[in-house]
Tab-separated table of C-alpha atoms in Angstrom:
chain	number	residue	atom	x	y	z
A	1	GLN	CA	-25.865	-37.498	240.881
A	2	GLY	CA	-24.353	-34.695	242.454
A	3	LEU	CA	-21.029	-35.644	241.462
A	4	SER	CA	-22.415	-36.500	237.756
A	5	GLY	CA	-23.851	-32.475	237.298
A	6	LEU	CA	-20.461	-31.491	238.509
A	7	PHE	CA	-18.702	-33.389	236.124
A	8	PHE	CA	-20.470	-33.671	232.816
A	9	ARG	CA	-21.420	-31.175	230.417
A	10	HIS	CA	-24.383	-32.701	227.954
A	11	LYS	CA	-24.778	-32.571	224.568
A	12	HIS	CA	-28.764	-33.966	224.727
A	13	ASN	CA	-31.264	-31.379	223.482
A	14	SER	CA	-34.309	-32.542	225.404
A	15	GLY	CA	-35.019	-32.310	228.664
A	16	ALA	CA	-36.057	-35.965	229.399
A	17	MET	CA	-33.818	-38.983	230.139
A	18	PRO	CA	-32.439	-41.068	227.514
A	19	ARG	CA	-34.272	-44.803	227.348
A	20	ASN	CA	-32.956	-47.793	228.410
A	21	GLY	CA	-31.883	-48.888	224.632
A	22	ASP	CA	-30.324	-45.350	224.302
A	23	GLN	CA	-28.339	-45.543	226.964
A	24	GLY	CA	-24.988	-46.877	224.664
A	25	ASN	CA	-24.937	-44.445	222.412
A	26	PHE	CA	-25.884	-41.336	225.226
A	27	LYS	CA	-23.009	-42.607	227.292
A	28	GLU	CA	-20.286	-42.142	224.234
A	29	GLY	CA	-21.657	-39.116	222.545
A	30	SER	CA	-23.034	-37.169	224.588
A	31	VAL	CA	-20.906	-36.219	227.168
A	32	ARG	CA	-17.291	-34.432	227.649
A	33	ARG	CA	-15.531	-35.212	231.070
A	34	LEU	CA	-13.243	-33.053	233.063
A	35	ILE	CA	-12.951	-36.750	235.423
A	36	THR	CA	-14.962	-39.349	234.649
A	37	GLN	CA	-17.542	-40.337	237.440
A	38	LYS	CA	-15.953	-43.912	237.673
A	39	ARG	CA	-12.537	-42.756	238.520
A	40	LEU	CA	-14.383	-40.089	241.079
A	41	ASP	CA	-15.901	-42.695	242.711
A	42	ALA	CA	-13.025	-45.491	242.905
A	43	GLY	CA	-10.388	-42.607	243.848
A	44	LEU	CA	-7.807	-41.235	241.748
A	45	TRP	CA	-5.115	-42.948	243.068
A	46	SER	CA	-7.127	-46.030	243.470
A	47	SER	CA	-8.075	-46.565	240.019
A	48	ALA	CA	-4.479	-46.186	238.750
A	49	ASP	CA	-2.074	-48.531	237.514
A	50	ALA	CA	1.725	-48.394	238.924
A	51	CYS	CA	2.555	-46.478	235.562
A	52	GLN	CA	0.062	-43.932	236.278
A	53	ARG	CA	0.606	-43.882	240.015
A	54	VAL	CA	4.373	-42.746	238.473
A	55	LEU	CA	2.832	-39.878	237.093
A	56	MET	CA	0.931	-38.666	239.810
A	57	VAL	CA	3.555	-38.226	242.212
A	58	ILE	CA	5.594	-36.773	239.307
A	59	GLY	CA	2.389	-34.319	239.072
A	60	ALA	CA	1.937	-34.014	242.708
A	61	LEU	CA	5.581	-32.626	243.224
A	62	CYS	CA	5.018	-29.833	240.370
A	63	LEU	CA	1.985	-29.229	241.731
A	64	VAL	CA	3.536	-28.352	245.134
A	65	SER	CA	6.705	-26.973	243.661
A	66	GLY	CA	4.041	-24.164	241.330
A	67	CYS	CA	2.531	-23.497	243.877
A	68	CYS	CA	5.418	-22.649	246.420
A	69	ALA	CA	7.088	-20.372	243.842
A	70	LEU	CA	3.681	-18.789	243.630
A	71	CYS	CA	3.332	-18.115	247.804
A	72	ILE	CA	7.032	-17.420	248.177
A	73	ASN	CA	6.726	-14.823	244.617
A	74	GLU	CA	4.059	-13.094	246.712
A	75	ASP	CA	5.488	-12.927	249.822
A	76	GLN	CA	8.454	-11.308	248.460
A	77	PHE	CA	6.310	-8.953	246.670
A	78	ILE	CA	4.421	-7.746	249.579
A	79	LEU	CA	7.345	-7.739	251.721
A	80	GLY	CA	8.752	-4.961	249.222
A	81	ARG	CA	5.414	-3.087	249.006
A	82	LEU	CA	5.275	-2.958	253.026
A	83	GLY	CA	9.020	-2.278	253.189
A	84	HIS	CA	8.504	0.611	251.011
A	85	ALA	CA	6.011	2.009	252.520
A	86	GLU	CA	8.082	1.593	256.192
A	87	ALA	CA	11.245	3.167	254.406
A	88	ALA	CA	8.768	6.274	253.106
A	89	ARG	CA	7.821	6.806	256.980
A	90	ALA	CA	10.953	6.449	258.619
A	91	LEU	CA	13.294	8.625	255.947
A	92	LEU	CA	14.742	11.902	257.180
A	93	GLU	CA	16.819	14.080	254.845
A	94	VAL	CA	20.216	15.309	256.811
A	95	PRO	CA	22.566	18.115	255.416
A	96	CYS	CA	25.722	17.466	253.640
A	97	ASN	CA	26.989	18.799	257.526
A	98	GLY	CA	25.795	15.842	258.961
A	99	THR	CA	23.361	17.868	261.260
A	100	LEU	CA	21.045	14.485	262.867
A	101	PRO	CA	17.052	16.110	263.268
A	102	PRO	CA	15.948	15.253	266.597
A	103	ALA	CA	14.390	12.648	265.340
A	104	ALA	CA	17.032	10.513	264.353
A	105	SER	CA	17.326	7.275	266.611
A	106	PHE	CA	20.509	5.281	267.388
A	107	ASN	CA	18.630	2.544	268.681
A	108	THR	CA	21.838	-0.262	268.853
A	109	THR	CA	18.904	-2.952	268.556
A	110	GLU	CA	16.736	-1.400	265.701
A	111	LEU	CA	17.931	0.818	263.130
A	112	ASP	CA	14.945	2.357	263.135
A	113	ALA	CA	15.933	5.862	261.185
A	114	LEU	CA	16.572	6.132	258.060
A	115	VAL	CA	18.933	9.020	256.697
A	116	HIS	CA	19.058	10.658	253.159
A	117	VAL	CA	22.214	12.846	252.286
A	118	ASN	CA	22.032	14.326	248.902
A	119	GLY	CA	24.817	14.825	246.660
A	120	CYS	CA	27.809	15.342	248.941
A	121	GLU	CA	31.317	14.875	249.168
A	122	VAL	CA	33.200	11.837	249.995
A	123	SER	CA	36.421	11.999	252.002
A	124	GLY	CA	38.403	9.580	251.124
A	125	ALA	CA	41.760	7.476	252.099
A	126	ASP	CA	45.497	7.176	250.805
A	127	ILE	CA	43.943	3.207	249.338
A	128	LEU	CA	47.657	2.850	248.332
A	129	LYS	CA	49.409	3.037	251.959
A	130	GLN	CA	46.499	0.935	253.386
A	131	ALA	CA	46.592	-1.820	250.724
A	132	THR	CA	50.470	-2.282	250.926
A	133	THR	CA	49.977	-3.205	254.326
A	134	LEU	CA	47.343	-6.676	253.261
A	135	ASP	CA	49.363	-9.785	252.131
A	136	SER	CA	46.234	-10.034	249.566
A	137	ALA	CA	47.458	-7.253	247.651
A	138	GLN	CA	51.084	-6.575	248.795
A	139	ALA	CA	52.376	-8.319	246.063
A	140	GLU	CA	50.557	-6.998	243.277
A	141	LEU	CA	51.221	-3.382	244.189
A	142	ASP	CA	54.966	-3.894	244.848
A	143	SER	CA	55.235	-5.798	241.537
A	144	PHE	CA	53.734	-2.747	239.411
A	145	ARG	CA	54.394	0.040	241.867
A	146	GLU	CA	56.310	1.662	238.865
A	147	ASN	CA	53.743	1.729	236.587
A	148	LEU	CA	51.097	3.145	239.532
A	149	PRO	CA	49.938	6.669	239.269
A	150	ALA	CA	52.177	9.352	240.270
A	151	GLU	CA	49.804	11.427	242.397
A	152	GLY	CA	48.991	8.076	244.588
A	153	LEU	CA	45.830	6.259	245.065
A	154	HIS	CA	42.527	7.917	246.724
A	155	GLY	CA	39.505	6.429	246.537
A	156	ALA	CA	36.875	4.080	248.640
A	157	TRP	CA	37.967	0.849	247.199
A	158	LEU	CA	40.395	-1.072	244.731
A	159	LYS	CA	40.077	-3.654	242.718
A	160	VAL	CA	43.269	-5.914	241.386
A	161	HIS	CA	42.064	-7.460	237.958
A	162	LEU	CA	43.446	-10.478	236.730
A	163	GLU	CA	42.520	-12.044	233.342
A	164	ARG	CA	43.910	-15.121	230.738
A	165	TYR	CA	43.554	-15.191	227.324
A	166	SER	CA	42.141	-18.439	226.748
A	167	GLY	CA	40.696	-19.068	223.047
A	168	SER	CA	39.732	-16.111	221.380
A	169	ASN	CA	38.827	-14.099	224.638
A	170	TRP	CA	39.786	-12.988	228.280
A	171	VAL	CA	38.828	-14.780	230.928
A	172	ALA	CA	38.860	-13.705	234.224
A	173	VAL	CA	40.850	-15.181	236.498
A	174	GLN	CA	41.653	-15.487	240.239
A	175	ARG	CA	45.217	-16.398	240.255
A	176	ALA	CA	47.855	-16.117	237.518
A	177	LYS	CA	51.684	-16.807	238.081
A	178	ASN	CA	52.524	-14.710	241.117
A	179	LEU	CA	49.469	-12.189	241.407
A	180	HIS	CA	46.081	-12.389	242.774
A	181	ALA	CA	42.765	-11.027	241.806
A	182	SER	CA	42.097	-9.016	245.158
A	183	GLU	CA	39.571	-6.046	246.781
A	184	VAL	CA	40.821	-3.870	249.451
A	185	ILE	CA	38.220	-0.970	250.727
A	186	ALA	CA	39.734	1.524	252.576
A	187	ASN	CA	39.112	2.946	255.893
A	188	GLY	CA	38.095	6.461	257.013
A	189	VAL	CA	35.507	6.937	254.398
A	190	LEU	CA	33.729	9.801	254.920
A	191	VAL	CA	30.235	11.178	253.957
A	192	ALA	CA	28.296	13.815	255.722
A	193	GLY	CA	30.555	13.149	258.561
A	194	PHE	CA	29.671	9.560	258.436
A	195	SER	CA	31.589	6.587	258.231
A	196	LEU	CA	30.104	4.043	255.716
A	197	ALA	CA	29.883	0.331	255.955
A	198	ASP	CA	31.721	-1.906	253.787
A	199	GLU	CA	28.463	-3.310	252.086
A	200	LEU	CA	28.173	0.749	251.092
A	201	ILE	CA	31.510	1.800	250.125
A	202	SER	CA	31.528	-1.318	247.673
A	203	GLN	CA	28.286	0.033	246.075
A	204	MET	CA	30.309	3.895	244.757
A	205	PRO	CA	30.931	3.242	241.506
A	206	GLY	CA	34.438	3.389	239.709
A	207	SER	CA	36.709	3.492	236.839
A	208	PRO	CA	39.607	1.848	235.338
A	209	VAL	CA	43.113	3.498	236.930
A	210	GLN	CA	45.180	4.545	234.009
A	211	LEU	CA	48.792	3.305	234.585
A	212	ARG	CA	52.194	4.585	233.958
A	213	SER	CA	55.213	2.979	231.804
A	214	SER	CA	57.777	1.305	233.548
A	215	SER	CA	61.181	2.489	232.825
A	216	SER	CA	61.883	-0.863	231.129
A	217	ASN	CA	58.056	-1.299	229.753
A	218	GLY	CA	58.472	-4.341	229.359
A	219	ALA	CA	61.550	-4.788	227.370
A	220	HIS	CA	62.552	-7.624	228.761
A	221	VAL	CA	60.166	-10.146	227.212
A	222	TYR	CA	58.803	-12.583	230.041
A	223	GLN	CA	59.991	-15.898	229.785
A	224	GLY	CA	58.485	-17.336	232.888
A	225	GLY	CA	58.534	-16.397	236.202
A	226	PRO	CA	57.174	-13.876	238.150
A	227	LEU	CA	55.229	-10.724	236.492
A	228	THR	CA	56.478	-7.663	237.174
A	229	SER	CA	56.611	-4.285	235.759
A	230	GLN	CA	60.208	-5.482	234.216
A	231	ASN	CA	58.906	-8.047	232.065
A	232	MET	CA	55.009	-6.969	231.176
A	233	GLN	CA	54.206	-3.426	228.655
A	234	ALA	CA	51.257	-0.807	229.894
A	235	HIS	CA	48.742	-0.198	227.318
A	236	GLY	CA	45.989	2.008	227.871
A	237	PHE	CA	44.511	0.915	231.511
A	238	LYS	CA	46.278	-2.889	231.368
A	239	LEU	CA	49.577	-4.196	231.582
A	240	TYR	CA	50.581	-6.748	229.491
A	241	ASN	CA	52.938	-10.185	229.046
A	242	GLY	CA	52.685	-10.697	225.240
A	243	SER	CA	52.017	-8.793	222.548
A	244	PRO	CA	48.838	-5.890	223.428
A	245	THR	CA	47.649	-6.286	220.167
A	246	ALA	CA	47.834	-9.681	219.114
A	247	PRO	CA	47.817	-11.987	222.352
A	248	VAL	CA	48.650	-16.038	222.160
A	249	GLN	CA	47.383	-18.457	224.606
A	250	GLY	CA	48.000	-18.129	228.360
A	251	ASP	CA	48.938	-14.666	228.161
A	252	VAL	CA	48.094	-12.564	231.106
A	253	ARG	CA	46.836	-9.057	231.725
A	254	VAL	CA	46.669	-6.594	234.753
A	255	TRP	CA	44.369	-3.923	235.401
A	256	LEU	CA	43.227	-2.098	238.613
A	257	SER	CA	39.683	-0.087	239.296
A	258	LEU	CA	39.503	2.490	242.004
A	259	GLY	CA	36.171	3.257	243.411
A	260	ALA	CA	36.917	7.550	243.824
A	261	PRO	CA	33.471	9.358	243.741
A	262	SER	CA	33.531	13.135	244.379
A	263	THR	CA	30.163	13.388	245.568
A	264	VAL	CA	27.335	10.502	246.248
A	265	SER	CA	24.158	10.437	247.700
A	266	VAL	CA	23.186	7.603	250.610
A	267	LEU	CA	19.949	5.791	252.084
A	268	ALA	CA	20.891	3.869	254.563
A	269	ALA	CA	20.180	3.611	258.359
A	270	VAL	CA	22.475	5.177	261.232
A	271	ASP	CA	24.001	2.966	263.696
A	272	GLY	CA	25.366	5.606	266.614
A	273	ARG	CA	28.245	3.078	267.076
A	274	GLY	CA	30.090	4.510	263.871
A	275	ALA	CA	33.164	7.081	264.072
A	276	GLY	CA	31.355	10.621	263.864
A	277	ASN	CA	28.076	11.140	264.080
A	278	GLY	CA	27.946	7.423	263.513
A	279	GLN	CA	27.701	4.914	260.538
A	280	LEU	CA	25.210	4.407	257.732
A	281	ARG	CA	24.873	0.677	257.295
A	282	PRO	CA	21.546	-0.963	255.508
A	283	TRP	CA	18.361	-0.186	256.385
A	284	GLN	CA	15.795	-3.082	257.510
A	285	ALA	CA	11.589	-2.730	257.921
A	286	PRO	CA	11.067	-3.860	261.522
A	287	PHE	CA	8.727	-6.603	259.884
A	288	ASP	CA	7.909	-10.021	262.104
A	289	ALA	CA	10.963	-12.208	261.535
A	290	SER	CA	8.242	-14.851	260.660
A	291	ALA	CA	7.085	-12.942	257.580
A	292	GLY	CA	10.270	-13.654	255.958
A	293	ALA	CA	13.098	-11.320	255.241
A	294	PRO	CA	12.159	-7.910	255.543
A	295	LEU	CA	13.667	-5.472	252.509
A	296	ALA	CA	17.107	-4.186	252.846
A	297	VAL	CA	17.647	-0.555	251.899
A	298	GLY	CA	21.193	0.233	251.435
A	299	VAL	CA	21.890	2.311	247.813
A	300	VAL	CA	24.624	4.523	247.475
A	301	PHE	CA	24.220	6.538	243.783
A	302	SER	CA	27.092	9.031	242.244
A	303	ASN	CA	25.847	12.673	241.686
A	304	ALA	CA	22.883	14.029	243.285
A	305	ALA	CA	19.191	12.006	243.826
A	306	SER	CA	16.303	12.160	245.387
A	307	ALA	CA	15.376	9.817	248.081
A	308	GLN	CA	12.339	8.972	245.724
A	309	GLU	CA	14.009	8.146	243.138
A	310	MET	CA	16.440	5.918	245.069
A	311	LEU	CA	13.426	3.953	246.786
A	312	ALA	CA	12.077	3.799	243.616
A	313	SER	CA	14.861	1.760	242.446
A	314	ILE	CA	14.997	-0.714	244.932
A	315	PHE	CA	11.324	-1.529	244.945
A	316	GLN	CA	12.036	-1.889	241.357
A	317	GLU	CA	14.341	-4.509	241.545
A	318	ASN	CA	11.977	-6.608	243.479
A	319	MET	CA	8.329	-5.826	241.002
A	320	GLU	CA	11.451	-7.143	237.703
A	321	LEU	CA	10.755	-10.744	238.250
A	322	LEU	CA	7.237	-10.797	239.714
A	323	TRP	CA	5.120	-11.673	236.579
A	324	PRO	CA	7.930	-14.081	234.608
A	325	LEU	CA	7.547	-16.021	238.628
A	326	ARG	CA	3.877	-16.010	238.325
A	327	LEU	CA	3.939	-17.268	234.582
A	328	LEU	CA	6.535	-19.764	235.696
A	329	GLY	CA	4.181	-21.127	238.590
A	330	VAL	CA	1.641	-21.101	237.012
A	331	LEU	CA	2.452	-23.102	234.231
A	332	ILE	CA	3.986	-25.937	236.695
A	333	ILE	CA	0.521	-26.026	237.890
A	334	TRP	CA	-0.638	-26.996	234.576
A	335	LEU	CA	1.841	-29.843	234.128
A	336	GLY	CA	1.486	-30.546	237.974
A	337	MET	CA	-2.159	-31.166	237.325
A	338	SER	CA	-2.310	-32.745	233.241
A	339	PHE	CA	-0.314	-35.597	235.417
A	340	LEU	CA	-2.251	-35.723	238.604
A	341	LEU	CA	-5.487	-35.543	237.008
A	342	PHE	CA	-5.069	-37.646	233.694
A	343	PRO	CA	-2.524	-39.912	234.070
A	344	ASN	CA	-4.675	-41.997	231.480
A	345	HIS	CA	-4.143	-40.366	229.229
A	346	VAL	CA	-0.168	-39.243	229.241
A	347	VAL	CA	0.178	-42.608	229.099
A	348	PRO	CA	-1.247	-44.568	226.242
A	349	ASP	CA	-1.596	-41.526	224.016
A	350	PHE	CA	0.348	-38.794	224.957
A	351	CYS	CA	-2.393	-36.325	226.378
A	352	GLY	CA	-4.871	-37.392	224.279
A	353	GLY	CA	-8.501	-36.460	225.114
A	354	TRP	CA	-7.151	-33.335	225.057
A	355	CYS	CA	-6.425	-33.121	229.136
A	356	CYS	CA	-3.816	-30.633	228.916
A	357	CYS	CA	-7.211	-28.413	228.120
A	358	ARG	CA	-8.901	-30.108	230.346
A	359	SER	CA	-6.588	-29.475	233.420
A	360	MET	CA	-6.202	-26.083	232.931
A	361	PRO	CA	-9.380	-24.594	234.968
A	362	PRO	CA	-8.521	-26.009	237.879
A	363	ALA	CA	-4.685	-25.549	237.466
A	364	ALA	CA	-5.858	-22.059	236.785
A	365	VAL	CA	-7.969	-22.116	240.443
A	366	THR	CA	-5.221	-23.510	241.874
A	367	ALA	CA	-2.832	-20.825	240.434
A	368	PHE	CA	-5.607	-17.875	241.938
A	369	THR	CA	-5.594	-19.956	244.892
A	370	SER	CA	-2.247	-20.118	245.743
A	371	THR	CA	-1.635	-16.412	245.496
A	372	VAL	CA	-4.730	-15.474	247.606
A	373	ALA	CA	-3.744	-18.073	250.296
A	374	ALA	CA	-0.347	-16.361	250.191
A	375	TRP	CA	-1.904	-13.080	250.854
A	376	VAL	CA	-4.363	-14.201	253.440
A	377	PHE	CA	-1.041	-16.349	255.770
A	378	PHE	CA	0.498	-13.498	255.621
A	379	PHE	CA	-2.139	-11.132	257.023
A	380	TYR	CA	-3.624	-14.052	258.793
A	381	PRO	CA	-2.072	-16.927	259.317
A	382	ARG	CA	-4.754	-18.219	261.258
A	383	ILE	CA	-7.299	-18.325	259.090
A	384	PHE	CA	-5.849	-20.019	256.722
A	385	GLU	CA	-4.411	-23.095	259.088
A	386	LEU	CA	-8.203	-23.149	259.602
A	387	VAL	CA	-8.996	-23.249	255.843
A	388	ALA	CA	-6.123	-25.682	254.677
A	389	LEU	CA	-7.383	-28.398	258.016
A	390	CYS	CA	-10.558	-27.977	256.147
A	391	LEU	CA	-9.273	-28.843	252.982
A	392	VAL	CA	-7.706	-31.954	253.925
A	393	PRO	CA	-10.910	-34.424	254.262
A	394	VAL	CA	-11.407	-33.913	250.649
A	395	MET	CA	-8.082	-34.363	249.611
A	396	ILE	CA	-8.209	-37.748	251.648
A	397	ALA	CA	-12.259	-38.441	249.855
A	398	THR	CA	-10.953	-37.942	245.937
A	399	ALA	CA	-7.652	-39.691	246.775
A	400	ALA	CA	-9.494	-42.885	248.341
A	401	GLY	CA	-12.278	-42.457	246.294
A	402	PHE	CA	-15.813	-41.388	247.022
A	403	ASN	CA	-17.641	-44.781	247.611
A	404	VAL	CA	-15.494	-45.244	250.666
A	405	PHE	CA	-17.398	-42.515	252.305
A	406	ARG	CA	-20.701	-43.090	251.004
A	407	CYS	CA	-23.525	-45.358	253.702
A	408	LYS	CA	-24.691	-48.046	251.689
A	409	LYS	CA	-28.645	-48.901	251.625
């Protein structure tokens, strides 16, 4: 009787129970079921046929996937919030002369000092000289030395870009003829007396390199073989082995980009093992490893930027997908609930009886519970485990049928 009250909504105006002769009409017109009493007594799984059980398995997988997506999404949100707060507490402002406050730490096992340098000059390196000693870029730079700027290349990084004309578009490729797309990160780049890790140097903004015309400037029409300055012509920032204005299928063009900002702002951790004052590396909040990957803070902005602006940009990246992933998780749970609770409607009449609408309340409850469970598990993992163990008997009873657990007189 108690279960009947939970899963039936009566339309009978009178408080009196129907007479025996009216039982048929009462059952047909006076209820709108979420889940029928018969299916609960027999068990959702036990009362389903083979086809319905397949749908129930698919629904269970969707349900688990949606719950996992919600939990992972909430974990990342929590880590981002906590990481942002920890970063704000660990922040140290460092002037461009590199003088560290006494509170800065060079602990080699935990980078707990988050330093901010604002609008400091970048001392670059002769990246051309360095790049020509590397196999990855030597062929490209040697082949087009006549096209490079007369003043050389001084910057933090250098990239060689290759593109091939395919269809009606230029498509980036990794290899073309004798050339390879490559990247070189300079050694000896300093900001405020600190050296920088490669992850930070690669964030520095760059721009295309203005190439010069060679003595021949593509006078020799390309007829195969290696691509060089003798059979490619400069047009703007790029070199073409064919016509720059009327490319044909298979044409190749080459261009260089150089990261050479004059001033940058950096927000990162200090590692005392680096050169000079130390090395700037990405900073991580000191969370327990079991809580997941903490928020990493290692940002380079061009020109001047405050620490608050840089921290806000990092947290905003974590927030961009928060609500879209929440909505996706709820939709997957809703689909899973429809398959899991109402496979008897999905098969014969494709969700007749408003099974999708009737599955929305339990889907909303499940999504909300998953979200709350993610927060509880993050902060109170033992309580979460206890509640999960208490729910196991209820799930078994629902699947096997409540009749199995009733005491028969």
